[in-house]
PDB file of C-alpha atoms in Angstrom:
ATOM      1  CA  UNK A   1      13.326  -5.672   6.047  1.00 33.00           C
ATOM      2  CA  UNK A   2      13.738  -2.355   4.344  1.00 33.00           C
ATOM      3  CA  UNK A   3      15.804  -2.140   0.528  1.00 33.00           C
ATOM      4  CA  UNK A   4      16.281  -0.074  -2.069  1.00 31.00           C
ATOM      5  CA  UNK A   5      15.153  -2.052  -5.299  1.00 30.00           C
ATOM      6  CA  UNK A   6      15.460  -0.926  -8.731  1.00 30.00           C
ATOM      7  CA  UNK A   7      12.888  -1.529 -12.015  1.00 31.00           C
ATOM      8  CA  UNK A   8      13.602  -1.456 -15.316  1.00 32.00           C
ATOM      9  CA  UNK A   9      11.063  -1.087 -18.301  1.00 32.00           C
ATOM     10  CA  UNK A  10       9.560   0.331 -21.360  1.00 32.00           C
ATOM     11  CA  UNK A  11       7.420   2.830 -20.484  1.00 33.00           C
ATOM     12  CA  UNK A  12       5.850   5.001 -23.259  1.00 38.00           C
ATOM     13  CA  UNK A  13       8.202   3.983 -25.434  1.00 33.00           C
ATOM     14  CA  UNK A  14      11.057   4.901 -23.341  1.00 33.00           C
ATOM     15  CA  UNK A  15      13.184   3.200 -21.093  1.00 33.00           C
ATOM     16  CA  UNK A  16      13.313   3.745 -17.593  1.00 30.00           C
ATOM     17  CA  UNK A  17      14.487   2.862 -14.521  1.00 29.00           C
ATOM     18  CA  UNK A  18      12.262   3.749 -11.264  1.00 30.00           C
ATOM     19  CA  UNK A  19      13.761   3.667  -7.401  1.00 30.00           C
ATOM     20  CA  UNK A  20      11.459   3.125  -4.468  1.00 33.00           C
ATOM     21  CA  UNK A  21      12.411   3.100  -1.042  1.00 32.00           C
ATOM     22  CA  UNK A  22      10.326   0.141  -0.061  1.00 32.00           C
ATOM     23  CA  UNK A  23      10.826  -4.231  -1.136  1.00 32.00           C
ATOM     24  CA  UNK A  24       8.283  -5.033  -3.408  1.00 33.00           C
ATOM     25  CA  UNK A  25       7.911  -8.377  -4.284  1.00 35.00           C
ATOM     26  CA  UNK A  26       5.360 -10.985  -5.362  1.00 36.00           C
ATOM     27  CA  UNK A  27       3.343 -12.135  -2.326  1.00 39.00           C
ATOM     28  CA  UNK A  28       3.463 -16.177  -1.608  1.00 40.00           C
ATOM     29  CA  UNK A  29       0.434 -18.215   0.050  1.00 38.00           C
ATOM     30  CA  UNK A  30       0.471 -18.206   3.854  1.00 44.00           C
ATOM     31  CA  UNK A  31      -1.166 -15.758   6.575  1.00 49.00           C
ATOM     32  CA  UNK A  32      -0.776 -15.578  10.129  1.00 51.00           C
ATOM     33  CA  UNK A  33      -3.436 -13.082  12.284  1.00 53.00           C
ATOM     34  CA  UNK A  34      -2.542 -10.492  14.371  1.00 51.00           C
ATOM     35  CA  UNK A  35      -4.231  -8.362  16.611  1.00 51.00           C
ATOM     36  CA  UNK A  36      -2.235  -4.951  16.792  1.00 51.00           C
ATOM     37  CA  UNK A  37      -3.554  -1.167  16.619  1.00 53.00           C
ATOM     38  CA  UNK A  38      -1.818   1.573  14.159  1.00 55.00           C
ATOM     39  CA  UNK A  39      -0.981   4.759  15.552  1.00 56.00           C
ATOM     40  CA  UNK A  40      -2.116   7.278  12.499  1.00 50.00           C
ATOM     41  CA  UNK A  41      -0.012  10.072  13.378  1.00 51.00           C
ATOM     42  CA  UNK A  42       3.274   7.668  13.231  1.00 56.00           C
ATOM     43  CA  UNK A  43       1.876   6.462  10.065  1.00 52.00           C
ATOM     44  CA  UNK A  44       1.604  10.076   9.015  1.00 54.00           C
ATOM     45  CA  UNK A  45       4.847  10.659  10.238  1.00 47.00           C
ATOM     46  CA  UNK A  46       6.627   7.927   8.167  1.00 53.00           C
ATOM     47  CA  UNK A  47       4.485   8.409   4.737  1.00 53.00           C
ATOM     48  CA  UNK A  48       5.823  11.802   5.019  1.00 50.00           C
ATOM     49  CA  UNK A  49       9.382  10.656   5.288  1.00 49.00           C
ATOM     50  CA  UNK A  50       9.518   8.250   2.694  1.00 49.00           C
ATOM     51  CA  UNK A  51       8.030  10.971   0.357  1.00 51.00           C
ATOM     52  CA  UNK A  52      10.569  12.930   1.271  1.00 49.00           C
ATOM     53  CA  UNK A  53      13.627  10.367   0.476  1.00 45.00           C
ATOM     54  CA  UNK A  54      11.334   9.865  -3.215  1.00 46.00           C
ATOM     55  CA  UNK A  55      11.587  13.417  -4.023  1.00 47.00           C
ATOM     56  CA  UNK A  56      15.231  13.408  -3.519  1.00 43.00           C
ATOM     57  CA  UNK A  57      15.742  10.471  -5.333  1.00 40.00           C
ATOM     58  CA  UNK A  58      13.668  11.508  -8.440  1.00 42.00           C
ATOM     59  CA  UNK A  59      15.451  15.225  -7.974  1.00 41.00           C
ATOM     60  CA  UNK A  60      18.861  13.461  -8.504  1.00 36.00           C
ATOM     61  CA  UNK A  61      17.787  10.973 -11.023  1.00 38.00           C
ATOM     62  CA  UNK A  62      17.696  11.881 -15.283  1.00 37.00           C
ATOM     63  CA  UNK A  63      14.019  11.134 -15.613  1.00 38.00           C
ATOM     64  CA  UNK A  64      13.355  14.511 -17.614  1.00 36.00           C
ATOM     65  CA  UNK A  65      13.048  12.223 -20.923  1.00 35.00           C
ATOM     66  CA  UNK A  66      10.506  10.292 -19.113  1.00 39.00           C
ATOM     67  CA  UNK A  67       8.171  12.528 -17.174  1.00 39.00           C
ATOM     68  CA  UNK A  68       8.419  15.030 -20.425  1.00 39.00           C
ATOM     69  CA  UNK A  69       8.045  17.578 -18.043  1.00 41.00           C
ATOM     70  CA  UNK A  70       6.316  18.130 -14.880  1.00 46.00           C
ATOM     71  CA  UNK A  71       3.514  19.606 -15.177  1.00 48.00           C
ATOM     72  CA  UNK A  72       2.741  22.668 -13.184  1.00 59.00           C
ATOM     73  CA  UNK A  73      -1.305  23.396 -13.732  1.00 74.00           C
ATOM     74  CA  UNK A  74      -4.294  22.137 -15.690  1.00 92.00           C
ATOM     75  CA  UNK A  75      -5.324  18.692 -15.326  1.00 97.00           C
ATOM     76  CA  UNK A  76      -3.119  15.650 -14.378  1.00 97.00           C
ATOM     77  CA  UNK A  77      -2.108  13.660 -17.766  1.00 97.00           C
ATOM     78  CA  UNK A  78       0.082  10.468 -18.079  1.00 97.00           C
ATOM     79  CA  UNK A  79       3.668  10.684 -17.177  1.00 96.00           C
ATOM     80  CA  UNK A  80       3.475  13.377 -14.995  1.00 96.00           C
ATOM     81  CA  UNK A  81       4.906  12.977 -11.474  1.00 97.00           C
ATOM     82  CA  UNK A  82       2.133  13.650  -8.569  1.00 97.00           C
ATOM     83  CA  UNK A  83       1.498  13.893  -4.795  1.00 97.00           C
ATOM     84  CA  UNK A  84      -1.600  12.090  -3.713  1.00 98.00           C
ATOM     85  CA  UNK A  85      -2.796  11.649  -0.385  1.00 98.00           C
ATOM     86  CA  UNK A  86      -4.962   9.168  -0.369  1.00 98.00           C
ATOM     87  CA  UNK A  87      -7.332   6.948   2.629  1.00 98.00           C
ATOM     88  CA  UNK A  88      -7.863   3.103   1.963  1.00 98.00           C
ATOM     89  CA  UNK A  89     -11.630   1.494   3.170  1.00 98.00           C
ATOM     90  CA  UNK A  90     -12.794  -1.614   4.778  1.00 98.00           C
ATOM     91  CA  UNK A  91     -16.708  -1.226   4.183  1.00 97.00           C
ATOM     92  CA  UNK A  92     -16.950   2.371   5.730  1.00 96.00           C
ATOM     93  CA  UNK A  93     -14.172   1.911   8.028  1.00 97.00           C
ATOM     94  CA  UNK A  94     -10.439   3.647   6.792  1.00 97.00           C
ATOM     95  CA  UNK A  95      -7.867   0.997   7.478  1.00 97.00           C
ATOM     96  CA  UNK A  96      -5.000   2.943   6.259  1.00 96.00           C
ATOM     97  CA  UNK A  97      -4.241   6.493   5.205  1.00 95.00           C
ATOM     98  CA  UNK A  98      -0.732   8.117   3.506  1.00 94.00           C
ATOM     99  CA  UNK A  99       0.398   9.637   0.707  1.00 94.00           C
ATOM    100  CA  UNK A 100       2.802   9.304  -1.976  1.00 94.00           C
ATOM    101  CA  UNK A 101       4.429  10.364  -5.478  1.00 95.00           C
ATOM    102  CA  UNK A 102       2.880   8.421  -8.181  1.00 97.00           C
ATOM    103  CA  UNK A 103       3.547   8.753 -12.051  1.00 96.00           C
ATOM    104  CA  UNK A 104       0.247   8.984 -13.292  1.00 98.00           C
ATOM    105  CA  UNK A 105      -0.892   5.920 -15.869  1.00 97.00           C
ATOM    106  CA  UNK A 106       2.217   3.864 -14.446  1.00 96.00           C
ATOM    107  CA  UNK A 107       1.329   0.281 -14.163  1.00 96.00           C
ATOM    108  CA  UNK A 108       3.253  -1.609 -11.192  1.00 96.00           C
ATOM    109  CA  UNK A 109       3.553  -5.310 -11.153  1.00 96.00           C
ATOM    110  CA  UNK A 110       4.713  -5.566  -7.977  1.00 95.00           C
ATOM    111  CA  UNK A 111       2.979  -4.747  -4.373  1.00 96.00           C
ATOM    112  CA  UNK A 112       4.667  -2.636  -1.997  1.00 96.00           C
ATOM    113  CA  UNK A 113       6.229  -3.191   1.318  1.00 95.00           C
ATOM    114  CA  UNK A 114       5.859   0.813   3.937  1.00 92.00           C
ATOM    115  CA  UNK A 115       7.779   0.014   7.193  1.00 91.00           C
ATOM    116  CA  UNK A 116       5.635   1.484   9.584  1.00 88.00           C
ATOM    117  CA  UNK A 117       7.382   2.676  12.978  1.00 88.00           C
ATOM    118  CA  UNK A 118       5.699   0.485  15.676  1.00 89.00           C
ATOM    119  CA  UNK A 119       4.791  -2.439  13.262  1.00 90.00           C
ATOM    120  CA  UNK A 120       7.029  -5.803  13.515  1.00 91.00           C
ATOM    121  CA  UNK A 121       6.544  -5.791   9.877  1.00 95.00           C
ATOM    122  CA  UNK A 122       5.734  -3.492   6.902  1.00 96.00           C
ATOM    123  CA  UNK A 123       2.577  -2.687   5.500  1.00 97.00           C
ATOM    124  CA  UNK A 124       1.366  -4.314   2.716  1.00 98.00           C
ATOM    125  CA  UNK A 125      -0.254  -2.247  -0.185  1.00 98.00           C
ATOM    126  CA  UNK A 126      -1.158  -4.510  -3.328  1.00 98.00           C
ATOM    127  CA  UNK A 127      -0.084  -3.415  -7.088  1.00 98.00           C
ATOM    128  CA  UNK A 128      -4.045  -3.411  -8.259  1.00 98.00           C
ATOM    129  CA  UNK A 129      -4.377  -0.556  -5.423  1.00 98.00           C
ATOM    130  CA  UNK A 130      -1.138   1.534  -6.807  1.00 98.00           C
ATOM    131  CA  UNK A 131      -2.644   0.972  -9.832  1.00 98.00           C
ATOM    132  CA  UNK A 132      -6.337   2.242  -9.039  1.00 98.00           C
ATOM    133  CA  UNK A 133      -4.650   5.616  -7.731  1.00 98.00           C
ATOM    134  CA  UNK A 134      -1.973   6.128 -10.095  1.00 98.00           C
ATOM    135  CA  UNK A 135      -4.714   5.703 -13.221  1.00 98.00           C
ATOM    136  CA  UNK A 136      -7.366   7.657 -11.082  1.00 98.00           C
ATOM    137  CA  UNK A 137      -5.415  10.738 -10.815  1.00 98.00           C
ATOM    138  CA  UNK A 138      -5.156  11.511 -14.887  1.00 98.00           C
ATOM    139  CA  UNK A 139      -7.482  13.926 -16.126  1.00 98.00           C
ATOM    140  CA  UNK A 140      -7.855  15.598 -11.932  1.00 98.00           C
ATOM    141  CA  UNK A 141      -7.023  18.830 -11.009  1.00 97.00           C
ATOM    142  CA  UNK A 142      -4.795  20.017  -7.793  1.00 97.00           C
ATOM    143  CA  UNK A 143      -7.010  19.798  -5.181  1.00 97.00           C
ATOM    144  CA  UNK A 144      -9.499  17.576  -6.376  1.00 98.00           C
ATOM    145  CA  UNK A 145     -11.200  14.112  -5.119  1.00 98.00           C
ATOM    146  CA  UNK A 146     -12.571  11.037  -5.980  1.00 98.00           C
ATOM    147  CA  UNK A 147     -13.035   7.847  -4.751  1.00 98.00           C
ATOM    148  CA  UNK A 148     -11.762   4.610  -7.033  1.00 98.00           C
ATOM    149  CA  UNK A 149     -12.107   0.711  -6.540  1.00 98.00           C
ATOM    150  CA  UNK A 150      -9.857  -1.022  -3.770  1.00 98.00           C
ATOM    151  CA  UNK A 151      -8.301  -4.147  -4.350  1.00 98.00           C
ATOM    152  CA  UNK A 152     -11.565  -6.200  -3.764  1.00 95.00           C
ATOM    153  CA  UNK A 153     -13.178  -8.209  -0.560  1.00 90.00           C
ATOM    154  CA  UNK A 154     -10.506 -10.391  -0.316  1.00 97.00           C
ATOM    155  CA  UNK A 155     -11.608 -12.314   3.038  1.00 98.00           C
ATOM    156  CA  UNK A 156      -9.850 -15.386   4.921  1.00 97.00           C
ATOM    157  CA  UNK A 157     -11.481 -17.362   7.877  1.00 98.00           C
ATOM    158  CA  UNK A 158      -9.205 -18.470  10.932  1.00 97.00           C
ATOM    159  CA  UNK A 159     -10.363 -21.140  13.116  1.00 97.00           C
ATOM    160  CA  UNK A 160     -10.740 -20.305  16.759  1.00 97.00           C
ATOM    161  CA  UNK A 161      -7.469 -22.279  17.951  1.00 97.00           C
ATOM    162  CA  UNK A 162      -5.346 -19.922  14.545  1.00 95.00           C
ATOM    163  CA  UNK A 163      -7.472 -16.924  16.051  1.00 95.00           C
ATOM    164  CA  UNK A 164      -5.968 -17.288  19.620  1.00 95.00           C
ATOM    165  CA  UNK A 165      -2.557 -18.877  18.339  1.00 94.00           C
ATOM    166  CA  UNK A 166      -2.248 -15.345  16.396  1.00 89.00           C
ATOM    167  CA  UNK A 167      -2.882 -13.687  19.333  1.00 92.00           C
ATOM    168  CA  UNK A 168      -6.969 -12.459  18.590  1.00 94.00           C
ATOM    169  CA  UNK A 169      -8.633 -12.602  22.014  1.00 95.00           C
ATOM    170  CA  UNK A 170     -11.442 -14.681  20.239  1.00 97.00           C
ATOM    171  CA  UNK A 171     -14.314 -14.293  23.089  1.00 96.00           C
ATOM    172  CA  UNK A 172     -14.185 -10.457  22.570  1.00 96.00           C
ATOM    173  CA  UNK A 173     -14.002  -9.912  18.823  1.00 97.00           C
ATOM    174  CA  UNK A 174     -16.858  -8.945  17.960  1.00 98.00           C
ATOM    175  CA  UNK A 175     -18.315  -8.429  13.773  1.00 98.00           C
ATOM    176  CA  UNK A 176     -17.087  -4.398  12.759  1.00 97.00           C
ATOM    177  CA  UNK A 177     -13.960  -4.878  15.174  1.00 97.00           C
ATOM    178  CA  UNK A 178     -10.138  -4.777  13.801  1.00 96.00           C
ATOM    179  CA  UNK A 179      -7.491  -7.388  13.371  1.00 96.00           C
ATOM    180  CA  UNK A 180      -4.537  -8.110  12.398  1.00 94.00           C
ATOM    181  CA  UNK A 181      -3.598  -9.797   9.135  1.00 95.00           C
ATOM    182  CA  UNK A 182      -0.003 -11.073   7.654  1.00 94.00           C
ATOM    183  CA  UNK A 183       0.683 -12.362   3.887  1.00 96.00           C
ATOM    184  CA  UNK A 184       4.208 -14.164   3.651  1.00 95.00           C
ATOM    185  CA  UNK A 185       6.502 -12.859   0.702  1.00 95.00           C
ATOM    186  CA  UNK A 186      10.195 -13.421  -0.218  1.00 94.00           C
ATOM    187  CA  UNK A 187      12.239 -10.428   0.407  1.00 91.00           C
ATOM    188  CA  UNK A 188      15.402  -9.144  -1.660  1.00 89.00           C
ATOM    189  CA  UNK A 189      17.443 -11.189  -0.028  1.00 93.00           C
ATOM    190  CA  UNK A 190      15.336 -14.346  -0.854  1.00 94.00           C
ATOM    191  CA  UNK A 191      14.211 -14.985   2.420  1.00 95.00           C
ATOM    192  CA  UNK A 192      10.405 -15.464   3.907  1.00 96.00           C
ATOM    193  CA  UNK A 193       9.158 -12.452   5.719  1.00 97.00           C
ATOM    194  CA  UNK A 194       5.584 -11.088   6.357  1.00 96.00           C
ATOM    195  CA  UNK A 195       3.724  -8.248   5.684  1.00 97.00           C
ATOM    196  CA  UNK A 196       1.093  -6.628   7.551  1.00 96.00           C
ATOM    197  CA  UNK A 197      -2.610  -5.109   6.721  1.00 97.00           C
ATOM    198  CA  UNK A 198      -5.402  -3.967   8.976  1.00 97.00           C
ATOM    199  CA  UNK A 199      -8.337  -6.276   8.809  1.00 98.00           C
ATOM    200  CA  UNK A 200     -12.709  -6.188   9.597  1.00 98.00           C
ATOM    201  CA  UNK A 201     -14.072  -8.890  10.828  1.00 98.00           C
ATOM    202  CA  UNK A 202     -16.890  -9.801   8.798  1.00 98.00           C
ATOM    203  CA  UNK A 203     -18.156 -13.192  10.533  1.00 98.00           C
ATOM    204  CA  UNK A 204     -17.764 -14.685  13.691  1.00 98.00           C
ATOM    205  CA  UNK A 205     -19.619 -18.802  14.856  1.00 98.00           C
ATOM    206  CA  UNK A 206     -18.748 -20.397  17.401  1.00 97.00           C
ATOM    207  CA  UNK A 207     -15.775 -21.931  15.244  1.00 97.00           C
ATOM    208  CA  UNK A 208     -13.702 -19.286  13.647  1.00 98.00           C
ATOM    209  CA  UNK A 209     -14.195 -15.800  12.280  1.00 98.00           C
ATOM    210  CA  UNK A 210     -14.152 -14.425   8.806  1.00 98.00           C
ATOM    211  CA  UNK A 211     -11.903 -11.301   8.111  1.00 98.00           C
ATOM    212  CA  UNK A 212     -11.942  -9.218   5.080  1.00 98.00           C
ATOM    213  CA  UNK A 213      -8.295  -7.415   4.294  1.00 98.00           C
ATOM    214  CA  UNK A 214      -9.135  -6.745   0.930  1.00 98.00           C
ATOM    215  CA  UNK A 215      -9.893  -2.772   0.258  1.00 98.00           C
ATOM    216  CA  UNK A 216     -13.634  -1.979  -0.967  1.00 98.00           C
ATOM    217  CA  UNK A 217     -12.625   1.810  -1.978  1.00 98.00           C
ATOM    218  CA  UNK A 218      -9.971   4.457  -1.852  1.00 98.00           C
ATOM    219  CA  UNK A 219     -10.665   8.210  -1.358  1.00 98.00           C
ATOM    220  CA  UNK A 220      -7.598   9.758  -3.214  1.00 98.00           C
ATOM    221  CA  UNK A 221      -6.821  13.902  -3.494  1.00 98.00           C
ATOM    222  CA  UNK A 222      -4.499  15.337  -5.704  1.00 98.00           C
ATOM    223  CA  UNK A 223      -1.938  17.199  -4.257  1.00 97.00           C
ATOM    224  CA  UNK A 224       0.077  18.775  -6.093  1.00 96.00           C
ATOM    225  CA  UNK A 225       2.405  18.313  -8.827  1.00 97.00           C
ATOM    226  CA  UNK A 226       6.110  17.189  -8.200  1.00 95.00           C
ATOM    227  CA  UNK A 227       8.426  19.475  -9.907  1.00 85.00           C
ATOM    228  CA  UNK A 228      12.108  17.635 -11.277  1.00 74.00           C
ATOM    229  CA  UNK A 229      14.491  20.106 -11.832  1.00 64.00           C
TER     230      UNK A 229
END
């Protein structure tokens, strides 16, 4: 399910209040596989819109006190509103690439839910990887990359009656292949939904297989700055 949700904070000093288009909330215990392939250009497609409905939101919002201006050349510093695109690894494998406006040095507490046309459910992106990008970017120039730490080799083994119950044809996964993985989380509405992330299979016995979903690096550009008028 897809909400607006609003934050409120101190940030610098200053208080704020920051709209998403996306549900963030804290992730509960409780995964369920699922074997499903992402078509990159809709993912492309939909990164692009939500950007998009962003911008306009920070265009019609009063966040000139916060940002203290948007920058316009020289290197990215804290506070200032930025485009980066950005590619998300599984060993050397990208499991998800998009973009987004970040505010460079903010801290989120809370992962983030993308809907993703063609996926049941939304994609899951944890706060520690917001975080990794949004802190990466200060001190980079428009244009430049770097790579920074993913949210860590998280892994989870399934049994080979959860495997097939999840719908992973078990005799042909094979270590290096794909798979689907989904993290329960309450919604805004209170309610138990899932989230989805692309996972490697890292093991496979006779019994079960191992899956990391857990990010080893992120290759993040800086786009450009995001002007508020």
């Amino acid at each position: 399910m897809t909400a607006k949700y609003r934050r409120e904070g101190v940030y610098d000093n200053k208080e704020i209040t920051y709209t998403h288009m996306a549900v963030q909330k804290k992730s509960n215990a409780g995964e369920k596989p699922e074997e499903k392939k992402i078509n990159w250009m809709q993912v492309g497609v939909i990164a692009f819109c939500v950007l998009m409905v962003v911008m306009c939101v920070l265009s019609f919002a009063n966040f000139q006190n916060f940002f203290g201006g948007s920058g316009s050349a020289g290197p990215a510093e804290e506070g200032n509103p930025v485009l980066v695109q950005y590619k998300m690894y599984i060993g050397d494998k990208a499991v998800l690439e998009a973009g987004g406006v970040f505010v460079a040095g903010y801290k989120a507490d809370n992962d983030e839910h993308l809907p993703i046309e063609g996926l049941e459910n939304p994609y899951l992106i944890y706060a520690s990887e917001l975080n990794a990008i949004s802190n990466g970017v200060i001190g980079m120039n428009i244009g430049e990359s770097k790579t920074v730490d993913g949210s860590g080799s998280k892994t989870y083994y399934f049994t080979k009656e959860a495997a097939e119950k999840g719908g992973i044809d078990f005799e042909k996964a094979v270590v290096g292949g794909t798979v689907g993985y989904n993290e329960y989380y309450e919604d805004e509405l209170g309610e138990r939904a899932q989230a989805f992330r692309q996972a490697i299979i890292t093991e496979k016995t006779e019994d079960g297989l191992t899956v990391q979903y857990g990010t080893d690096k992120i290759e993040m550009t800086f786009a450009s700055y995001v002007q508020i008028s």
